[in-house]
Amino acid sequence: MMLILLISYVIELRVIYKMRKKGDVFTTSNLLALVIAAIGIALLVVVGDRILEKYQNQDSKNAQKLLDSIIAKINALDEGEENSFTFIWVKDWRLAGYNEDENRPEKCLGACLCICPPASKISNFPNILPEQISLCQDRGFCRNVEFDNVDLRIRNVITFKGENCIDWPTKKPFGFYGQVEGVIEPSKGNILEDTSGQRSVALELIISKNSNLSIKKSHYVDRKDVFGIGTRVVEENGKQVCYGNYPS
Amino acid sequence: MVEKRGDLLSPAVIIGLIVVIASFAIILSLLFRLDLIGQSDDEICRLSVLSRASVWESTQGLLPLKCSTKKICLGLGDECSQFVGEENVKTIKLPKGNDASSTSKAARMIEKTSAESMYNCWDLMGQGKLDLFSGSDASDLTSTILDVGSGLFGVSGAKPVCFICSRIALSEELEKRRDILSKVDMARYLATEKPTPESKKTYLQLFTDEQVRSYPGEIVELVNSGSETVSDEIAYVFMQVLAKGEPLDEAVRTGTNTGILVGGSLFLGPVGRFTNFLGLGVLFKVGTTAVVSGLAGGFAYYQTGKNQDFAVQHCGQFASGETENGKLRKGCSIVKPVDYNDVNTINQLCYRIEGNL
């Protein structure tokens, strides 16, 4: 970059020097030097722009990588299998799921998953907002998936003193599903309820697949903040353990 | 006469034109090649770190951190499912044998990989002494950090920025080999081993500006009281947080009096304790106490039963990143391992993550 600048500068100096010396502005050589200087400046602008664009596209590239990583993990799962994965999320990008029979970006041939900048409006199903579809079409990345239904929502995991409550029958973390939102994004919890404006940087996604694809974002909620879900704290080996669906 | 005045068709002009165009082509190609092919990821990262550190805070946002998270799979010949679908995964094959020599060798390789990751992260990020995140995302970051109100790590919450330097995953087969994992001893490795044979300093000395050659007795005791918390994947995270001003002077002075916090320092402690001491706005005297008292709840990520949760930190005035007033900012940087599967901890530690995935 510095070399280009230097060359342009030397050429321009040469032009000025000649103009002063000869008092002749429009000789062919001066004109040529001016043209070359102009090309140099234009190249400088182009290169600068390319470099700037490259830097500014970092989020976009990360978003694409994130989507590809999610797709690869879905593909690696066996039919009927469920697993949880940690993803470092890209700030201000959202994962949107589309079924074959609903409005979707044109670049989706059927059911698909897209990662896109979020629409400004808040809605029950933000994925099918025209603004969101348009953002996914124009600035997002989409991958077709072969499932009858794509289900994106929150799974609330109940905690007690920082530890997960355990579902008594299955011995898995106890929780309940939030409503289908059609998107997953780094908001702290449910999109409609979250007014904090805070964003998570890491998300835990529970992915399961059969004929449908289900992606659930884990949202950890303290037991005391949720009413009527029937958890119970019992003493086990001198330690308090929280259970859901505990036998009465 | 026409030739003397530099006619368009004269040989001198044509040669000059060719030289200039060829120069442009070479420079252009170099610009892009140097950036993409000629340098290793670490060199590109280091360059971007130095670029950021050497510009004004207001222009830092234009220079994103061109550092990529390293993905390392420790396995016994098998792959790490944690990295399915991810690029540039480096696989390190450990000896598979069950004999004492093989298991010890495998454990040493785990220690070496972890220590190298930690040191590499610390070194790449300018040993915590460079102000890297003041200007990035100025709309919310700079203002929120600087307007914390109560000064250093105020109650309303400082908002640290992180880069995930590396992720180290254990393969499924390795995860089952308790005979190998139980031999991992990061404390011993850091205190006795050097990054390269030529190096004159151990990792511990490098992390502590040569002040510490061996662990104090109380630390040894606490290292041996690790928790049972285990994970199949850890991440070495670089975190930096800015301070508004004077409270840090007090903090550093107070810390210096303890004999522990001078320049860089190495300590043990779970993230929760660390973020607590950041979040509550306490001074380092209290912070140090919290770190030490929090050791028993540490993070034994290699199932050793020993606390392996070592972190290295630097607090004080940065060596770069002048503000418009010509002053250098102050803040704290830390490199520490976190359980990659524990999203709550990562979200607690980092307000924003920069770099490439």
Short mmCIF file of C-alpha atoms in Angstrom, two decimals, chain A residues 21-222:
data_model
loop_
_atom_site.label_atom_id
_atom_site.label_comp_id
_atom_site.label_asym_id
_atom_site.label_seq_id
_atom_site.Cartn_x
_atom_site.Cartn_y
_atom_site.Cartn_z
CA LYS A 21 10.11 23.76 -15.67
CA LYS A 22 8.61 23.95 -19.10
CA GLY A 23 5.51 25.93 -18.43
CA ASP A 24 3.78 23.40 -20.59
CA VAL A 25 0.82 21.63 -19.04
CA PHE A 26 -0.58 19.35 -21.69
CA THR A 27 2.38 17.54 -23.22
CA THR A 28 1.77 13.86 -23.99
CA SER A 29 4.20 12.71 -21.32
CA ASN A 30 2.57 14.88 -18.67
CA LEU A 31 -0.82 13.63 -19.69
CA LEU A 32 0.42 10.07 -19.54
CA ALA A 33 1.88 10.62 -16.08
CA LEU A 34 -1.43 12.10 -14.96
CA VAL A 35 -3.32 9.12 -16.33
CA ILE A 36 -0.98 6.73 -14.56
CA ALA A 37 -1.33 8.69 -11.34
CA ALA A 38 -5.11 8.55 -11.71
CA ILE A 39 -4.93 4.79 -12.27
CA GLY A 40 -2.72 4.52 -9.19
CA ILE A 41 -5.21 6.42 -7.08
CA ALA A 42 -8.11 4.40 -8.46
CA LEU A 43 -6.28 1.18 -7.68
CA LEU A 44 -5.55 2.48 -4.23
CA VAL A 45 -9.22 3.13 -3.66
CA VAL A 46 -10.19 -0.29 -5.03
CA VAL A 47 -7.59 -2.10 -2.92
CA GLY A 48 -8.53 -0.10 0.17
CA ASP A 49 -12.16 -0.89 -0.42
CA ARG A 50 -11.42 -4.59 -0.90
CA ILE A 51 -9.42 -4.73 2.31
CA LEU A 52 -12.09 -2.85 4.23
CA GLU A 53 -14.77 -5.10 2.83
CA LYS A 54 -12.76 -8.14 3.79
CA TYR A 55 -12.53 -6.94 7.36
CA GLN A 56 -16.15 -5.93 7.55
CA ASN A 57 -17.29 -9.31 6.25
CA GLN A 58 -15.83 -11.12 9.23
CA ASP A 59 -19.21 -11.48 10.93
CA SER A 60 -20.79 -12.64 7.73
CA LYS A 61 -18.11 -15.30 7.21
CA ASN A 62 -18.43 -16.41 10.81
CA ALA A 63 -22.19 -16.68 10.38
CA GLN A 64 -21.74 -18.87 7.32
CA LYS A 65 -19.28 -21.07 9.21
CA LEU A 66 -21.71 -21.31 12.11
CA LEU A 67 -24.54 -22.43 9.85
CA ASP A 68 -22.34 -25.01 8.14
CA SER A 69 -21.23 -26.31 11.51
CA ILE A 70 -24.86 -26.67 12.64
CA ILE A 71 -25.77 -28.47 9.41
CA ALA A 72 -22.78 -30.83 9.76
CA LYS A 73 -23.79 -31.70 13.31
CA ILE A 74 -27.35 -32.38 12.17
CA ASN A 75 -26.04 -34.65 9.43
CA ALA A 76 -23.81 -36.50 11.88
CA LEU A 77 -26.76 -37.43 14.09
CA ASP A 78 -28.47 -40.76 13.57
CA GLU A 79 -32.20 -40.95 12.98
CA GLY A 80 -33.98 -40.51 16.32
CA GLU A 81 -30.82 -39.29 18.05
CA GLU A 82 -30.60 -36.16 20.21
CA ASN A 83 -27.47 -34.37 21.31
CA SER A 84 -26.49 -31.00 22.67
CA PHE A 85 -23.75 -28.82 21.23
CA THR A 86 -22.14 -25.55 22.21
CA PHE A 87 -21.93 -22.84 19.58
CA ILE A 88 -20.17 -19.52 19.84
CA TRP A 89 -22.80 -17.29 18.29
CA VAL A 90 -22.30 -14.41 15.89
CA LYS A 91 -23.58 -11.20 17.37
CA ASP A 92 -26.73 -9.86 15.71
CA TRP A 93 -27.38 -12.92 13.57
CA ARG A 94 -30.28 -15.29 13.96
CA LEU A 95 -30.99 -18.82 12.84
CA ALA A 96 -34.33 -19.07 11.05
CA GLY A 97 -36.12 -22.28 10.11
CA TYR A 98 -38.54 -22.62 7.21
CA ASN A 99 -40.93 -25.40 6.34
CA GLU A 100 -41.67 -26.27 2.76
CA ASP A 101 -45.26 -25.05 2.99
CA GLU A 102 -44.59 -21.60 4.43
CA ASN A 103 -43.27 -18.31 3.11
CA ARG A 104 -39.53 -18.57 2.82
CA PRO A 105 -36.57 -16.99 1.06
CA GLU A 106 -36.49 -17.74 -2.65
CA LYS A 107 -33.11 -19.37 -2.34
CA CYS A 108 -34.64 -22.14 -0.25
CA LEU A 109 -35.85 -24.90 -2.53
CA GLY A 110 -37.82 -26.62 0.22
CA ALA A 111 -37.49 -26.75 3.99
CA CYS A 112 -34.36 -24.93 4.99
CA LEU A 113 -32.27 -23.36 7.72
CA CYS A 114 -30.97 -19.86 7.24
CA ILE A 115 -28.70 -17.62 9.23
CA CYS A 116 -29.51 -13.97 8.74
CA PRO A 117 -29.41 -10.53 10.32
CA PRO A 118 -32.52 -10.14 12.47
CA ALA A 119 -35.64 -8.25 11.43
CA SER A 120 -36.32 -5.12 13.42
CA LYS A 121 -39.90 -6.10 14.30
CA ILE A 122 -40.75 -8.42 17.16
CA SER A 123 -43.32 -11.07 16.41
CA ASN A 124 -44.55 -14.49 17.51
CA PHE A 125 -43.02 -16.03 14.43
CA PRO A 126 -40.27 -13.68 13.36
CA ASN A 127 -38.97 -16.09 10.74
CA ILE A 128 -41.95 -15.50 8.43
CA LEU A 129 -41.98 -11.72 8.72
CA PRO A 130 -41.56 -10.34 5.18
CA GLU A 131 -38.65 -8.23 6.43
CA GLN A 132 -36.94 -11.32 7.83
CA ILE A 133 -37.47 -13.32 4.66
CA SER A 134 -36.05 -10.49 2.65
CA LEU A 135 -33.02 -10.17 4.96
CA CYS A 136 -32.39 -13.90 4.67
CA GLN A 137 -32.73 -13.73 0.90
CA ASP A 138 -30.44 -10.74 0.46
CA ARG A 139 -27.89 -10.92 3.23
CA GLY A 140 -28.26 -14.32 4.82
CA PHE A 141 -27.10 -17.84 4.08
CA CYS A 142 -29.49 -20.74 3.63
CA ARG A 143 -29.08 -24.50 3.45
CA ASN A 144 -31.79 -26.88 2.33
CA VAL A 145 -32.69 -29.64 4.74
CA GLU A 146 -34.78 -32.71 4.03
CA PHE A 147 -37.26 -32.80 6.88
CA ASP A 148 -41.03 -32.65 6.96
CA ASN A 149 -40.97 -30.02 9.64
CA VAL A 150 -38.33 -27.67 11.08
CA ASP A 151 -38.98 -26.76 14.68
CA LEU A 152 -36.94 -24.04 16.40
CA ARG A 153 -37.71 -23.04 19.97
CA ILE A 154 -36.44 -22.65 23.52
CA ARG A 155 -36.07 -25.37 26.10
CA ASN A 156 -36.25 -23.98 29.60
CA VAL A 157 -33.99 -25.94 31.93
CA ILE A 158 -34.82 -25.54 35.60
CA THR A 159 -31.93 -25.01 37.98
CA PHE A 160 -31.53 -24.99 41.72
CA LYS A 161 -28.52 -23.25 43.26
CA GLY A 162 -26.75 -23.35 39.92
CA GLU A 163 -27.32 -27.09 39.37
CA ASN A 164 -29.83 -28.55 36.93
CA CYS A 165 -32.99 -30.04 38.38
CA ILE A 166 -33.28 -33.69 37.37
CA ASP A 167 -36.31 -35.28 35.80
CA TRP A 168 -37.04 -38.18 38.16
CA PRO A 169 -38.20 -40.78 35.59
CA THR A 170 -35.57 -40.12 32.93
CA LYS A 171 -32.76 -38.77 35.13
CA LYS A 172 -32.16 -36.10 32.48
CA PRO A 173 -32.18 -32.34 33.12
CA PHE A 174 -35.71 -31.26 33.94
CA GLY A 175 -37.36 -28.53 31.94
CA PHE A 176 -40.13 -27.60 29.58
CA TYR A 177 -40.41 -26.34 26.05
CA GLY A 178 -41.10 -22.76 25.17
CA GLN A 179 -43.40 -21.97 22.28
CA VAL A 180 -42.23 -22.49 18.72
CA GLU A 181 -40.55 -19.30 17.61
CA GLY A 182 -39.15 -20.35 14.25
CA VAL A 183 -35.85 -18.69 15.08
CA ILE A 184 -32.96 -19.12 17.46
CA GLU A 185 -31.02 -16.08 18.44
CA PRO A 186 -28.70 -15.02 21.21
CA SER A 187 -31.37 -13.19 23.22
CA LYS A 188 -31.45 -14.10 26.89
CA GLY A 189 -34.49 -16.33 26.73
CA ASN A 190 -37.71 -15.93 24.83
CA ILE A 191 -37.73 -13.27 22.13
CA LEU A 192 -41.09 -11.81 23.13
CA GLU A 193 -40.34 -11.76 26.83
CA ASP A 194 -36.73 -10.68 26.63
CA THR A 195 -36.48 -6.96 27.06
CA SER A 196 -33.02 -6.90 28.56
CA GLY A 197 -31.30 -6.28 25.24
CA GLN A 198 -28.52 -8.52 26.48
CA ARG A 199 -27.13 -11.14 24.15
CA SER A 200 -25.45 -14.43 24.89
CA VAL A 201 -22.18 -15.17 23.19
CA ALA A 202 -22.43 -18.92 23.61
CA LEU A 203 -25.54 -20.98 23.03
CA GLU A 204 -26.28 -24.58 23.87
CA LEU A 205 -28.42 -26.13 21.16
CA ILE A 206 -30.14 -29.45 21.60
CA ILE A 207 -30.56 -30.97 18.17
CA SER A 208 -32.76 -33.98 17.51
CA LYS A 209 -33.87 -35.48 14.28
CA ASN A 210 -36.34 -38.02 12.98
CA SER A 211 -38.70 -37.11 10.17
CA ASN A 212 -38.71 -33.66 11.76
CA LEU A 213 -35.76 -31.51 12.72
CA SER A 214 -35.89 -29.98 16.16
CA ILE A 215 -33.41 -27.41 17.42
CA LYS A 216 -33.88 -26.13 20.94
CA LYS A 217 -31.88 -23.42 22.65
CA SER A 218 -31.27 -24.18 26.32
CA HIS A 219 -32.44 -21.41 28.58
CA TYR A 220 -31.53 -21.85 32.22
CA VAL A 221 -34.13 -20.61 34.70
CA ASP A 222 -33.85 -20.73 38.47
#
